mmCIF file of C-alpha atoms in Angstrom:
data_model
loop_
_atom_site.group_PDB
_atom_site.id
_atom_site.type_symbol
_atom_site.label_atom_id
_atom_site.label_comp_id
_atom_site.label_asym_id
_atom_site.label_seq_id
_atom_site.Cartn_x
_atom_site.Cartn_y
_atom_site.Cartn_z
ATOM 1 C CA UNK A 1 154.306 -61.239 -21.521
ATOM 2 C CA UNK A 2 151.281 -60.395 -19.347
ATOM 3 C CA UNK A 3 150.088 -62.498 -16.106
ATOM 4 C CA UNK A 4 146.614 -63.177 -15.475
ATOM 5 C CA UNK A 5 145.238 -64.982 -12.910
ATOM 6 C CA UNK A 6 142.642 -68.247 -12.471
ATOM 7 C CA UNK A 7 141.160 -68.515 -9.214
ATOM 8 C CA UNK A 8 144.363 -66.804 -7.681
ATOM 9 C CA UNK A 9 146.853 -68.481 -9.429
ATOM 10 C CA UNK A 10 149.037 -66.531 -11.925
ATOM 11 C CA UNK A 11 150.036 -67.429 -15.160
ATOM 12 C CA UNK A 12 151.362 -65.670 -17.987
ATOM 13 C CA UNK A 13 150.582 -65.329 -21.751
ATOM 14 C CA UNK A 14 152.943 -65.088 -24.665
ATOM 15 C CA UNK A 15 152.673 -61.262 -25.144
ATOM 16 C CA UNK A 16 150.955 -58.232 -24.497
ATOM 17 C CA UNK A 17 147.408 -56.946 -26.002
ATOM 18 C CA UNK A 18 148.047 -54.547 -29.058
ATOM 19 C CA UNK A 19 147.948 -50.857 -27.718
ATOM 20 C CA UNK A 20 144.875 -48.638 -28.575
ATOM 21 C CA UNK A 21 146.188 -46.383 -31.598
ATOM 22 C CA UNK A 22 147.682 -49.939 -33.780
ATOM 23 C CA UNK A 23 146.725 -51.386 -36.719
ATOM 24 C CA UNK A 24 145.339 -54.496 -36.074
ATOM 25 C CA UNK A 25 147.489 -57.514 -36.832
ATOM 26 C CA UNK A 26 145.732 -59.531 -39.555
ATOM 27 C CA UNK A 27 144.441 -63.550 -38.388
ATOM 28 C CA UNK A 28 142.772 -66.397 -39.674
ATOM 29 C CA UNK A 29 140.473 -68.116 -37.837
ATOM 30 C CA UNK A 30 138.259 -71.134 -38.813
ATOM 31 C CA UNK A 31 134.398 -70.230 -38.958
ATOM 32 C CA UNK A 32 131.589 -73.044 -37.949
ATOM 33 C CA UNK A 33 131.430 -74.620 -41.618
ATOM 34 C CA UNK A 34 135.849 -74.609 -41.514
ATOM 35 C CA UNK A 35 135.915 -71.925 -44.168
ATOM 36 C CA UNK A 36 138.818 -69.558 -42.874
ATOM 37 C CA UNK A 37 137.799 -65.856 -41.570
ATOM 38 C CA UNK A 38 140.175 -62.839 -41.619
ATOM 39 C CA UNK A 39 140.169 -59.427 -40.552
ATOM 40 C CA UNK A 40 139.788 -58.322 -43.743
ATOM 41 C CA UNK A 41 136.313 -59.842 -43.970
ATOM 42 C CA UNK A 42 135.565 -57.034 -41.555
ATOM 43 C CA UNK A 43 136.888 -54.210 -42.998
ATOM 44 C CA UNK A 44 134.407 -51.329 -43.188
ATOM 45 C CA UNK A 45 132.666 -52.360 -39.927
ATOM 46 C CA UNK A 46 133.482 -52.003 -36.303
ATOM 47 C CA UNK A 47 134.808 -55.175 -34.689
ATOM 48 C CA UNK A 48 134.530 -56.404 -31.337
ATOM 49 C CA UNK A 49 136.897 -59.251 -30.835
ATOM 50 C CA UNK A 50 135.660 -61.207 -27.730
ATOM 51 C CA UNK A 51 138.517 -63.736 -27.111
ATOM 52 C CA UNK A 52 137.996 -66.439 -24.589
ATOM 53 C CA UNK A 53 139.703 -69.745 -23.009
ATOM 54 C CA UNK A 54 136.551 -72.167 -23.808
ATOM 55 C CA UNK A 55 132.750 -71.812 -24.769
ATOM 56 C CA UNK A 56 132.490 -74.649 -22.590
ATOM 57 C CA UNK A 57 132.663 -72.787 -19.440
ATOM 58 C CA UNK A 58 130.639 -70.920 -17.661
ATOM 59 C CA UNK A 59 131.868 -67.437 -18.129
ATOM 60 C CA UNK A 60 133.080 -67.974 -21.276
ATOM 61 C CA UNK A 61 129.244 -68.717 -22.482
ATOM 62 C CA UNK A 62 128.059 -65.927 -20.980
ATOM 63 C CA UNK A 63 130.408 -63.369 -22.569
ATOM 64 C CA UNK A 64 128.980 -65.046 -25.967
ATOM 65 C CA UNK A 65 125.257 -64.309 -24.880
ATOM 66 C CA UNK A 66 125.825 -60.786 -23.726
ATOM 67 C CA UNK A 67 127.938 -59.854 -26.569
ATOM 68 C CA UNK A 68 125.202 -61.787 -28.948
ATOM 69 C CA UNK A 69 122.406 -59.400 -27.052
ATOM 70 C CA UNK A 70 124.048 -56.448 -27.434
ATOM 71 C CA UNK A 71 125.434 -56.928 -31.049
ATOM 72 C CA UNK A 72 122.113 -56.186 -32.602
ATOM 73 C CA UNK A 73 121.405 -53.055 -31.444
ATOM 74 C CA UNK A 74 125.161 -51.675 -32.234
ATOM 75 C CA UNK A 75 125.517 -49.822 -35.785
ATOM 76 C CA UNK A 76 128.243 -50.974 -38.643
ATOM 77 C CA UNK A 77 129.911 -53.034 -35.781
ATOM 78 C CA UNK A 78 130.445 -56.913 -36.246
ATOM 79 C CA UNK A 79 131.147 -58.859 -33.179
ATOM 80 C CA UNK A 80 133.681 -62.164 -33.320
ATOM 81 C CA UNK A 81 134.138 -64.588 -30.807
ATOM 82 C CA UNK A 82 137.478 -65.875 -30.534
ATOM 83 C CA UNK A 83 138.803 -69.154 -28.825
ATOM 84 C CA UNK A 84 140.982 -72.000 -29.236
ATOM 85 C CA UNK A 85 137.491 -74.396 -29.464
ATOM 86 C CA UNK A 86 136.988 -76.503 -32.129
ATOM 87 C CA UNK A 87 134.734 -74.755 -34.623
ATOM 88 C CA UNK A 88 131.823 -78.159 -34.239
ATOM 89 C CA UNK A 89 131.818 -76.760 -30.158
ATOM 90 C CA UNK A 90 131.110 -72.871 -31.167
ATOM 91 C CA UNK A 91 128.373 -74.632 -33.522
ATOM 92 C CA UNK A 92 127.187 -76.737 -31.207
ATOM 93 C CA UNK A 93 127.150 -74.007 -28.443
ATOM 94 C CA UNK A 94 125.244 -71.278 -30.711
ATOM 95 C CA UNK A 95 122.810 -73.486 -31.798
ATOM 96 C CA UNK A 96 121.305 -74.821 -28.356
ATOM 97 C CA UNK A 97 121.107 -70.915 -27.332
ATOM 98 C CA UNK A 98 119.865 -69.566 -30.439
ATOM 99 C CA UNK A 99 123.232 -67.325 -31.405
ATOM 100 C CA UNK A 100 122.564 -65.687 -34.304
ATOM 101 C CA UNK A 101 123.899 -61.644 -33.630
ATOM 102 C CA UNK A 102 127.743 -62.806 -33.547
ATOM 103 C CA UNK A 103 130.023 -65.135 -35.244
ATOM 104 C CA UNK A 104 132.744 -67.495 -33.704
ATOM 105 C CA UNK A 105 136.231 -68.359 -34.472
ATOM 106 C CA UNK A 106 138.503 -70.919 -33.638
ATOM 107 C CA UNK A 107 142.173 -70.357 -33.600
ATOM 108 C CA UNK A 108 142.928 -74.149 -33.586
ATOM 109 C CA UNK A 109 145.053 -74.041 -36.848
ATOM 110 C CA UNK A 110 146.462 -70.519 -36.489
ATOM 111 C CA UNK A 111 149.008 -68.118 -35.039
ATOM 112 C CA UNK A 112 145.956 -65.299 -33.476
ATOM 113 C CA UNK A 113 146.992 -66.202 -29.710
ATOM 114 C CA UNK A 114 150.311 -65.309 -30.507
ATOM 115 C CA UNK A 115 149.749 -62.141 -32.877
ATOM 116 C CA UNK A 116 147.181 -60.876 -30.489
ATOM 117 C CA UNK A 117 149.870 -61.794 -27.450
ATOM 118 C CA UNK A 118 146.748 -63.990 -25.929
ATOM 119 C CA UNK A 119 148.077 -67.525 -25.708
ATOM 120 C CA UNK A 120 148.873 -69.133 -22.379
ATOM 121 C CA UNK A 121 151.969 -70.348 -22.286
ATOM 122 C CA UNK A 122 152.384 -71.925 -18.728
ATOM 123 C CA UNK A 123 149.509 -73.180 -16.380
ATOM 124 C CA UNK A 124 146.390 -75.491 -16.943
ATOM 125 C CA UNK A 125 145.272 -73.291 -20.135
ATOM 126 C CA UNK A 126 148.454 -73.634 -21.600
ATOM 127 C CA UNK A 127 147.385 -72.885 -25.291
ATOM 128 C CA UNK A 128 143.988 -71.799 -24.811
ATOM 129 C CA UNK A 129 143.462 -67.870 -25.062
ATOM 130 C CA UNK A 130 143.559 -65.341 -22.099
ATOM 131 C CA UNK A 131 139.913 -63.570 -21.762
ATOM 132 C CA UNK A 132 140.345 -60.307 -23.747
ATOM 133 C CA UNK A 133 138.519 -57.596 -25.390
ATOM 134 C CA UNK A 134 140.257 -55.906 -28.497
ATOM 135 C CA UNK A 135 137.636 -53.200 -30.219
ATOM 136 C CA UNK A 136 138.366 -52.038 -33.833
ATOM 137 C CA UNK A 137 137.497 -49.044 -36.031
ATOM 138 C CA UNK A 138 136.219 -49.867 -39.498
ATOM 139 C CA UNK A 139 140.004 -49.785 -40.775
ATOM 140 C CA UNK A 140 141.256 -52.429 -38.287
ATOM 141 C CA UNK A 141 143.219 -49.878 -35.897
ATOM 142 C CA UNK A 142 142.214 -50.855 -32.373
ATOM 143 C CA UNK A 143 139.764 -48.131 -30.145
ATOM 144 C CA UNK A 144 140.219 -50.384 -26.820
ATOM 145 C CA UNK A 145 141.732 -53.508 -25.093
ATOM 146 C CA UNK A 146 140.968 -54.954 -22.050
ATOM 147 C CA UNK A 147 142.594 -58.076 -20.553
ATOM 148 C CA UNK A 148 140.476 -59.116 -17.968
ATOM 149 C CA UNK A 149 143.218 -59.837 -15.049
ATOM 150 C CA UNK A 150 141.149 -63.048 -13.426
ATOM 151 C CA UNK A 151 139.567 -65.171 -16.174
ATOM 152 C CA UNK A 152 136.691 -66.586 -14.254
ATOM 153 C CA UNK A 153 135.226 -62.788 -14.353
ATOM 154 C CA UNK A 154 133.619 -61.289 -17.150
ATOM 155 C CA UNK A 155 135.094 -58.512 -19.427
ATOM 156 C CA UNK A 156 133.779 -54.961 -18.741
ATOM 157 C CA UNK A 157 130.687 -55.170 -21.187
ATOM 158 C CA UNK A 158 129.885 -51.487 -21.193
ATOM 159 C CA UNK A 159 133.538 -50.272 -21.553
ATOM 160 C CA UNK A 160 134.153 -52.337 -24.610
ATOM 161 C CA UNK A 161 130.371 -50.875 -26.313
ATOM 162 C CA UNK A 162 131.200 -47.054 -24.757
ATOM 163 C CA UNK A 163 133.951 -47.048 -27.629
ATOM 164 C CA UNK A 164 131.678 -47.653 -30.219
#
């Protein structure tokens, strides 16, 4: 269990992040058109999991644009957005601001917050998925985590693309 923090307050999620060195766990998240997305879709390719609480807020949206900015310009690296959202709010989202260098995926129907040790399990967010950063090489072992220990503040940007 780790303990984060919103605005102060603590809370805790269901696990830990997995440790730099690990294979990846595998997932299945639900794309924009509800086809289903694992991490074998990625293999070959550098992965960037952003995982957030909710598009719909604030800092949430702007990990998606800065990750979205800097996506293009990194090579043989994919970047995936990860939150508990309904896949029609990711759509929604990365259509009014012109998304196009990173795709979404909801973990509404799936077991990622707990694999990935993300999930809150007590507080207001209780289900929704800590703010993390979880890089991968192209065979799905992980380069670097970062949980980001108050989730109104934004991930370390330049730590997560340094590993790549």
């Amino acid at each position: 269990m780790s303990t984060v923090t919103l605005q102060g307050n603590p809370f805790n999620t269901v696990g830990v992040l997995p440790s730099v060195g690990e294979s990846a766990a595998d997932f299945r998240l639900v794309k924009t058109d509800l086809s289903e997305t694992t991490l074998a879709d990625y293999k070959g390719a550098r992965l960037v999991l952003n995982i957030f609480p909710s598009v719909d807020t604030g800092t949430c949206a702007m990990s998606v644009r800065k990750f979205n900015e800097q996506a293009s310009s990194l090579v043989n690296t994919k970047v995936l957005c990860v939150s508990a959202d309904l896949p029609f709010a990711a759509a929604r989202f990365c259509g009014a601001e012109g998304i196009e260098n990173v795709a979404t995926g909801s973990s509404f129907r799936s077991s990622f917050g707990t694999e990935y040790g993300v999930e809150f399990v007590d507080g207001p967010l209780t289900g929704l998925l800590s703010r993390c950063v979880v890089v991968l090489d192209e065979n799905g072992k992980v380069l670097y985590t970062e949980q980001v220990s108050e989730t109104a503040d934004e991930p370390d940007y330049a730590a997560a693309i340094a590993v790549l």
